[in-house]
mmCIF file of C-alpha atoms in Angstrom:
data_model
loop_
_atom_site.group_PDB
_atom_site.id
_atom_site.type_symbol
_atom_site.label_atom_id
_atom_site.label_comp_id
_atom_site.label_asym_id
_atom_site.label_seq_id
_atom_site.Cartn_x
_atom_site.Cartn_y
_atom_site.Cartn_z
ATOM 1 C CA UNK A 51 41.007 -31.456 1.639
ATOM 2 C CA UNK A 52 43.598 -34.693 2.119
ATOM 3 C CA UNK A 53 44.229 -38.121 1.450
ATOM 4 C CA UNK A 54 46.392 -37.598 5.383
ATOM 5 C CA UNK A 55 43.910 -36.274 6.886
ATOM 6 C CA UNK A 56 44.230 -39.252 9.694
ATOM 7 C CA UNK A 57 47.803 -37.864 10.632
ATOM 8 C CA UNK A 58 45.704 -34.286 12.073
ATOM 9 C CA UNK A 59 45.069 -36.706 15.073
ATOM 10 C CA UNK A 60 47.908 -38.960 15.334
ATOM 11 C CA UNK A 61 50.982 -35.840 14.158
ATOM 12 C CA UNK A 62 50.146 -32.492 13.443
ATOM 13 C CA UNK A 63 54.136 -31.810 11.472
ATOM 14 C CA UNK A 64 53.240 -36.026 10.045
ATOM 15 C CA UNK A 65 50.271 -34.327 8.308
ATOM 16 C CA UNK A 66 52.226 -31.341 7.417
ATOM 17 C CA UNK A 67 54.880 -33.127 4.892
ATOM 18 C CA UNK A 68 52.647 -35.480 3.350
ATOM 19 C CA UNK A 69 50.091 -32.413 2.687
ATOM 20 C CA UNK A 70 53.309 -30.540 1.245
ATOM 21 C CA UNK A 71 54.158 -33.953 -0.732
ATOM 22 C CA UNK A 72 50.588 -34.148 -2.326
ATOM 23 C CA UNK A 73 50.330 -29.521 -3.103
ATOM 24 C CA UNK A 74 53.344 -30.480 -4.834
ATOM 25 C CA UNK A 75 52.182 -33.683 -7.082
ATOM 26 C CA UNK A 76 49.738 -31.166 -7.856
ATOM 27 C CA UNK A 77 51.516 -28.403 -9.307
ATOM 28 C CA UNK A 78 53.923 -30.695 -10.939
ATOM 29 C CA UNK A 79 57.089 -30.887 -9.503
ATOM 30 C CA UNK A 80 57.055 -34.645 -9.213
ATOM 31 C CA UNK A 81 60.888 -34.962 -8.381
ATOM 32 C CA UNK A 82 60.371 -32.737 -5.255
ATOM 33 C CA UNK A 83 56.877 -34.666 -4.163
ATOM 34 C CA UNK A 84 59.306 -38.153 -4.423
ATOM 35 C CA UNK A 85 62.020 -35.959 -2.858
ATOM 36 C CA UNK A 86 59.377 -34.693 -0.066
ATOM 37 C CA UNK A 87 57.707 -38.006 1.109
ATOM 38 C CA UNK A 88 61.333 -39.710 1.444
ATOM 39 C CA UNK A 89 61.149 -36.387 4.086
ATOM 40 C CA UNK A 90 57.813 -38.987 5.486
ATOM 41 C CA UNK A 91 59.202 -42.029 5.025
ATOM 42 C CA UNK A 92 62.088 -41.198 7.431
ATOM 43 C CA UNK A 93 60.610 -38.749 10.124
ATOM 44 C CA UNK A 94 57.733 -42.299 10.464
ATOM 45 C CA UNK A 95 60.248 -44.629 11.512
ATOM 46 C CA UNK A 96 62.949 -42.339 13.288
ATOM 47 C CA UNK A 97 60.032 -41.536 15.622
ATOM 48 C CA UNK A 98 58.403 -45.930 15.946
ATOM 49 C CA UNK A 99 62.308 -46.497 16.964
ATOM 50 C CA UNK A 100 63.045 -43.032 18.449
ATOM 51 C CA UNK A 101 63.577 -45.688 21.743
ATOM 52 C CA UNK A 102 65.898 -47.672 20.975
ATOM 53 C CA UNK A 103 68.059 -45.215 18.700
ATOM 54 C CA UNK A 104 70.239 -42.227 19.143
ATOM 55 C CA UNK A 105 68.167 -39.018 17.624
ATOM 56 C CA UNK A 106 71.031 -37.984 14.476
ATOM 57 C CA UNK A 107 71.375 -41.926 13.925
ATOM 58 C CA UNK A 108 71.002 -42.842 9.141
ATOM 59 C CA UNK A 109 67.822 -43.583 7.874
ATOM 60 C CA UNK A 110 69.748 -46.634 6.449
ATOM 61 C CA UNK A 111 70.326 -47.512 10.155
ATOM 62 C CA UNK A 112 67.598 -46.827 11.999
ATOM 63 C CA UNK A 113 66.064 -49.112 8.047
ATOM 64 C CA UNK A 114 68.549 -52.138 9.664
ATOM 65 C CA UNK A 115 67.288 -51.651 13.222
ATOM 66 C CA UNK A 116 63.767 -52.173 11.601
ATOM 67 C CA UNK A 117 64.426 -54.934 9.271
ATOM 68 C CA UNK A 118 66.275 -56.430 13.055
ATOM 69 C CA UNK A 119 63.172 -56.314 14.122
ATOM 70 C CA UNK A 120 61.108 -59.523 13.687
ATOM 71 C CA UNK A 121 57.862 -58.433 12.807
ATOM 72 C CA UNK A 122 54.511 -59.205 14.432
ATOM 73 C CA UNK A 123 52.560 -59.612 10.807
ATOM 74 C CA UNK A 124 51.786 -58.716 7.262
ATOM 75 C CA UNK A 125 51.788 -54.650 8.069
ATOM 76 C CA UNK A 126 54.863 -54.774 9.508
ATOM 77 C CA UNK A 127 56.389 -55.968 7.167
ATOM 78 C CA UNK A 128 54.430 -53.899 4.547
ATOM 79 C CA UNK A 129 55.314 -51.270 6.508
ATOM 80 C CA UNK A 130 59.639 -51.543 6.246
ATOM 81 C CA UNK A 131 58.880 -52.312 3.058
ATOM 82 C CA UNK A 132 57.282 -49.169 1.751
ATOM 83 C CA UNK A 133 59.674 -47.583 4.100
ATOM 84 C CA UNK A 134 62.541 -48.827 1.774
ATOM 85 C CA UNK A 135 61.095 -47.823 -1.513
ATOM 86 C CA UNK A 136 60.688 -44.155 -0.694
ATOM 87 C CA UNK A 137 64.465 -44.243 0.440
ATOM 88 C CA UNK A 138 65.643 -45.324 -2.499
ATOM 89 C CA UNK A 139 63.245 -42.955 -4.687
ATOM 90 C CA UNK A 140 63.627 -39.953 -2.633
ATOM 91 C CA UNK A 141 67.833 -40.462 -3.372
ATOM 92 C CA UNK A 142 68.066 -41.613 -6.571
ATOM 93 C CA UNK A 143 65.318 -38.620 -7.727
ATOM 94 C CA UNK A 144 68.048 -35.798 -5.011
ATOM 95 C CA UNK A 145 71.147 -37.231 -6.369
ATOM 96 C CA UNK A 146 70.541 -37.364 -9.477
ATOM 97 C CA UNK A 147 72.511 -35.890 -12.480
ATOM 98 C CA UNK A 148 69.144 -35.253 -14.681
ATOM 99 C CA UNK A 149 65.885 -33.265 -14.348
ATOM 100 C CA UNK A 150 63.320 -36.197 -13.897
ATOM 101 C CA UNK A 151 59.329 -35.294 -13.865
ATOM 102 C CA UNK A 152 58.517 -38.222 -13.931
ATOM 103 C CA UNK A 153 54.507 -38.533 -13.071
ATOM 104 C CA UNK A 154 54.407 -42.681 -12.231
ATOM 105 C CA UNK A 155 57.180 -43.133 -9.630
ATOM 106 C CA UNK A 156 55.881 -39.923 -7.668
ATOM 107 C CA UNK A 157 52.173 -41.930 -8.056
ATOM 108 C CA UNK A 158 53.680 -44.479 -6.280
ATOM 109 C CA UNK A 159 55.297 -42.875 -3.329
ATOM 110 C CA UNK A 160 52.510 -41.159 -2.796
ATOM 111 C CA UNK A 161 50.427 -44.479 -2.066
ATOM 112 C CA UNK A 162 53.201 -46.191 -0.515
ATOM 113 C CA UNK A 163 53.933 -42.987 1.968
ATOM 114 C CA UNK A 164 49.792 -43.662 1.951
ATOM 115 C CA UNK A 165 50.469 -46.683 3.317
ATOM 116 C CA UNK A 166 53.576 -46.705 5.756
ATOM 117 C CA UNK A 167 51.509 -43.914 7.211
ATOM 118 C CA UNK A 168 48.184 -45.007 7.772
ATOM 119 C CA UNK A 169 49.876 -48.841 9.691
ATOM 120 C CA UNK A 170 52.495 -45.942 11.450
ATOM 121 C CA UNK A 171 48.998 -44.129 13.246
ATOM 122 C CA UNK A 172 47.454 -47.041 13.460
ATOM 123 C CA UNK A 173 49.746 -49.926 14.966
ATOM 124 C CA UNK A 174 52.075 -46.950 16.467
ATOM 125 C CA UNK A 175 50.027 -44.410 17.326
ATOM 126 C CA UNK A 176 47.157 -47.070 18.332
ATOM 127 C CA UNK A 177 44.947 -45.628 15.763
ATOM 128 C CA UNK A 178 41.410 -47.392 14.804
ATOM 129 C CA UNK A 179 42.171 -50.468 12.769
ATOM 130 C CA UNK A 180 39.086 -48.988 10.274
ATOM 131 C CA UNK A 181 41.427 -47.280 8.725
ATOM 132 C CA UNK A 182 43.520 -49.872 7.628
ATOM 133 C CA UNK A 183 40.500 -49.951 5.310
ATOM 134 C CA UNK A 184 40.682 -46.945 3.793
ATOM 135 C CA UNK A 185 41.858 -46.168 0.180
ATOM 136 C CA UNK A 186 44.355 -43.638 -1.353
ATOM 137 C CA UNK A 187 42.002 -41.788 -3.280
ATOM 138 C CA UNK A 188 43.931 -40.490 -6.621
ATOM 139 C CA UNK A 189 40.890 -37.818 -7.706
ATOM 140 C CA UNK A 190 42.056 -36.080 -4.545
ATOM 141 C CA UNK A 191 45.435 -35.135 -6.242
ATOM 142 C CA UNK A 192 44.673 -33.061 -8.724
ATOM 143 C CA UNK A 193 40.788 -31.020 -7.413
ATOM 144 C CA UNK A 194 42.038 -30.850 -4.178
ATOM 145 C CA UNK A 195 38.290 -32.629 -3.232
ATOM 146 C CA UNK A 196 36.913 -35.800 -3.070
ATOM 147 C CA UNK A 197 35.917 -37.634 -5.606
ATOM 148 C CA UNK A 198 32.203 -37.774 -6.182
ATOM 149 C CA UNK A 199 32.074 -41.876 -6.403
ATOM 150 C CA UNK A 200 34.003 -41.887 -3.178
ATOM 151 C CA UNK A 201 31.592 -39.472 -1.370
ATOM 152 C CA UNK A 202 28.188 -41.678 -2.942
ATOM 153 C CA UNK A 203 30.261 -44.916 -0.975
ATOM 154 C CA UNK A 204 31.020 -43.490 1.687
ATOM 155 C CA UNK A 205 26.715 -41.108 1.541
ATOM 156 C CA UNK A 206 25.911 -45.363 0.758
ATOM 157 C CA UNK A 207 26.893 -46.889 3.544
ATOM 158 C CA UNK A 208 25.546 -44.504 5.716
ATOM 159 C CA UNK A 209 22.197 -45.663 4.347
ATOM 160 C CA UNK A 210 22.713 -48.784 4.338
ATOM 161 C CA UNK A 211 23.256 -48.744 8.251
ATOM 162 C CA UNK A 212 20.481 -46.721 9.028
ATOM 163 C CA UNK A 213 18.440 -49.324 6.869
ATOM 164 C CA UNK A 214 19.548 -51.929 8.663
ATOM 165 C CA UNK A 215 18.468 -50.033 11.961
ATOM 166 C CA UNK A 216 14.870 -49.422 10.791
ATOM 167 C CA UNK A 217 14.476 -52.986 9.974
ATOM 168 C CA UNK A 218 15.770 -53.983 12.868
ATOM 169 C CA UNK A 219 13.165 -52.056 14.946
ATOM 170 C CA UNK A 220 10.864 -52.695 12.344
ATOM 171 C CA UNK A 221 11.313 -57.099 13.905
ATOM 172 C CA UNK A 222 10.992 -55.698 16.807
ATOM 173 C CA UNK A 223 7.595 -54.703 16.041
ATOM 174 C CA UNK A 224 6.204 -57.204 14.596
ATOM 175 C CA UNK A 225 7.084 -59.221 17.144
ATOM 176 C CA UNK A 226 6.184 -57.823 19.665
ATOM 177 C CA UNK A 227 2.114 -56.791 17.885
ATOM 178 C CA UNK A 228 2.403 -60.240 17.418
ATOM 179 C CA UNK A 229 2.519 -61.990 20.597
ATOM 180 C CA UNK A 230 -0.450 -59.463 21.738
ATOM 181 C CA UNK A 231 -1.700 -60.703 19.025
ATOM 182 C CA UNK A 232 -1.361 -63.926 20.507
ATOM 183 C CA UNK A 233 -1.671 -63.461 24.088
ATOM 184 C CA UNK A 234 -4.974 -62.687 22.923
ATOM 185 C CA UNK A 235 -6.123 -65.172 20.544
ATOM 186 C CA UNK A 236 -5.278 -67.084 24.048
ATOM 187 C CA UNK A 237 -7.005 -65.670 26.332
ATOM 188 C CA UNK A 238 -10.155 -65.540 24.053
ATOM 189 C CA UNK A 239 -10.057 -69.567 23.527
ATOM 190 C CA UNK A 240 -9.885 -69.887 27.110
ATOM 191 C CA UNK A 241 -12.315 -67.971 28.341
ATOM 192 C CA UNK A 242 -14.377 -69.548 25.284
ATOM 193 C CA UNK A 243 -13.794 -72.904 26.383
ATOM 194 C CA UNK A 244 -14.478 -71.480 30.465
ATOM 195 C CA UNK A 245 -17.926 -70.582 29.065
ATOM 196 C CA UNK A 246 -18.521 -73.334 26.869
ATOM 197 C CA UNK A 247 -17.582 -76.502 30.300
ATOM 198 C CA UNK A 248 -19.840 -73.331 31.862
ATOM 199 C CA UNK A 249 -22.858 -74.230 29.304
ATOM 200 C CA UNK A 250 -23.185 -77.732 29.369
ATOM 201 C CA UNK A 251 -24.896 -79.976 31.642
ATOM 202 C CA UNK A 252 -24.226 -83.268 32.977
ATOM 203 C CA UNK A 253 -26.915 -85.931 31.698
ATOM 204 C CA UNK A 254 -27.946 -87.120 34.739
ATOM 205 C CA UNK A 255 -29.030 -82.995 35.447
ATOM 206 C CA UNK A 256 -30.528 -83.411 32.168
ATOM 207 C CA UNK A 257 -32.355 -86.702 32.352
ATOM 208 C CA UNK A 258 -34.097 -85.119 36.409
ATOM 209 C CA UNK A 259 -34.639 -81.839 35.262
ATOM 210 C CA UNK A 260 -36.745 -83.827 31.837
ATOM 211 C CA UNK A 261 -38.657 -85.990 34.890
ATOM 212 C CA UNK A 262 -39.761 -82.845 37.327
ATOM 213 C CA UNK A 263 -41.776 -81.621 33.798
ATOM 214 C CA UNK A 264 -43.685 -84.542 33.394
ATOM 215 C CA UNK A 265 -44.836 -84.590 36.921
ATOM 216 C CA UNK A 266 -45.429 -81.423 37.716
ATOM 217 C CA UNK A 267 -47.371 -81.475 34.650
ATOM 218 C CA UNK A 268 -48.920 -84.559 35.756
ATOM 219 C CA UNK A 269 -50.212 -82.840 38.886
ATOM 220 C CA UNK A 270 -51.425 -80.205 37.343
ATOM 221 C CA UNK A 271 -53.339 -81.797 34.993
ATOM 222 C CA UNK A 272 -54.780 -84.557 37.967
ATOM 223 C CA UNK A 273 -56.374 -81.479 39.744
ATOM 224 C CA UNK A 274 -58.690 -79.931 36.704
ATOM 225 C CA UNK A 275 -59.533 -82.893 35.186
ATOM 226 C CA UNK A 276 -60.854 -84.608 38.546
ATOM 227 C CA UNK A 277 -62.978 -82.283 39.773
#
């Protein structure tokens, strides 16, 4: 595993350079690690300005061209600053008379190289901008494996997304159930209303039915008792 895995889909050679820098750090070859990050920075820069300068141009010339080009956003400014830092650190490491196995400097160079590579991948090669949120995993350096914290974080985000989808589907089901219940209730109310309306008789009809019943009783009484 490598912090620079995203470079595989962009440029295999750049990924190998970055991965070698991580391995050098893991083996505590800190000076060589710093030099390797400078090499990565120079090749990143060369690819960015390849259409404007000759391939034989120096790292300094390429950086000057980038510096003179108006930066479009803060990420591009950060990219140039990281390249300058890596060039300076790498040059000092190469030309130093004394060996300085500075682990802190090597780690800083790896961080800078990581940020520069991310900006290059997104703004030059069109990698999804979501990768800009990716963080350098320090625990990956000595072990070559992703930290448990990072794995748990990714697992949590995955579960969070799944639960969010479940809640949305549940809300849709409840909404449909409520709608059906309301429709059934309204239908029952309408039916009862119609039945009540049909069961109620006009007052004049009730009076006529009462009078008719009285007349029938009177006629029957007269016929029986007048014999």
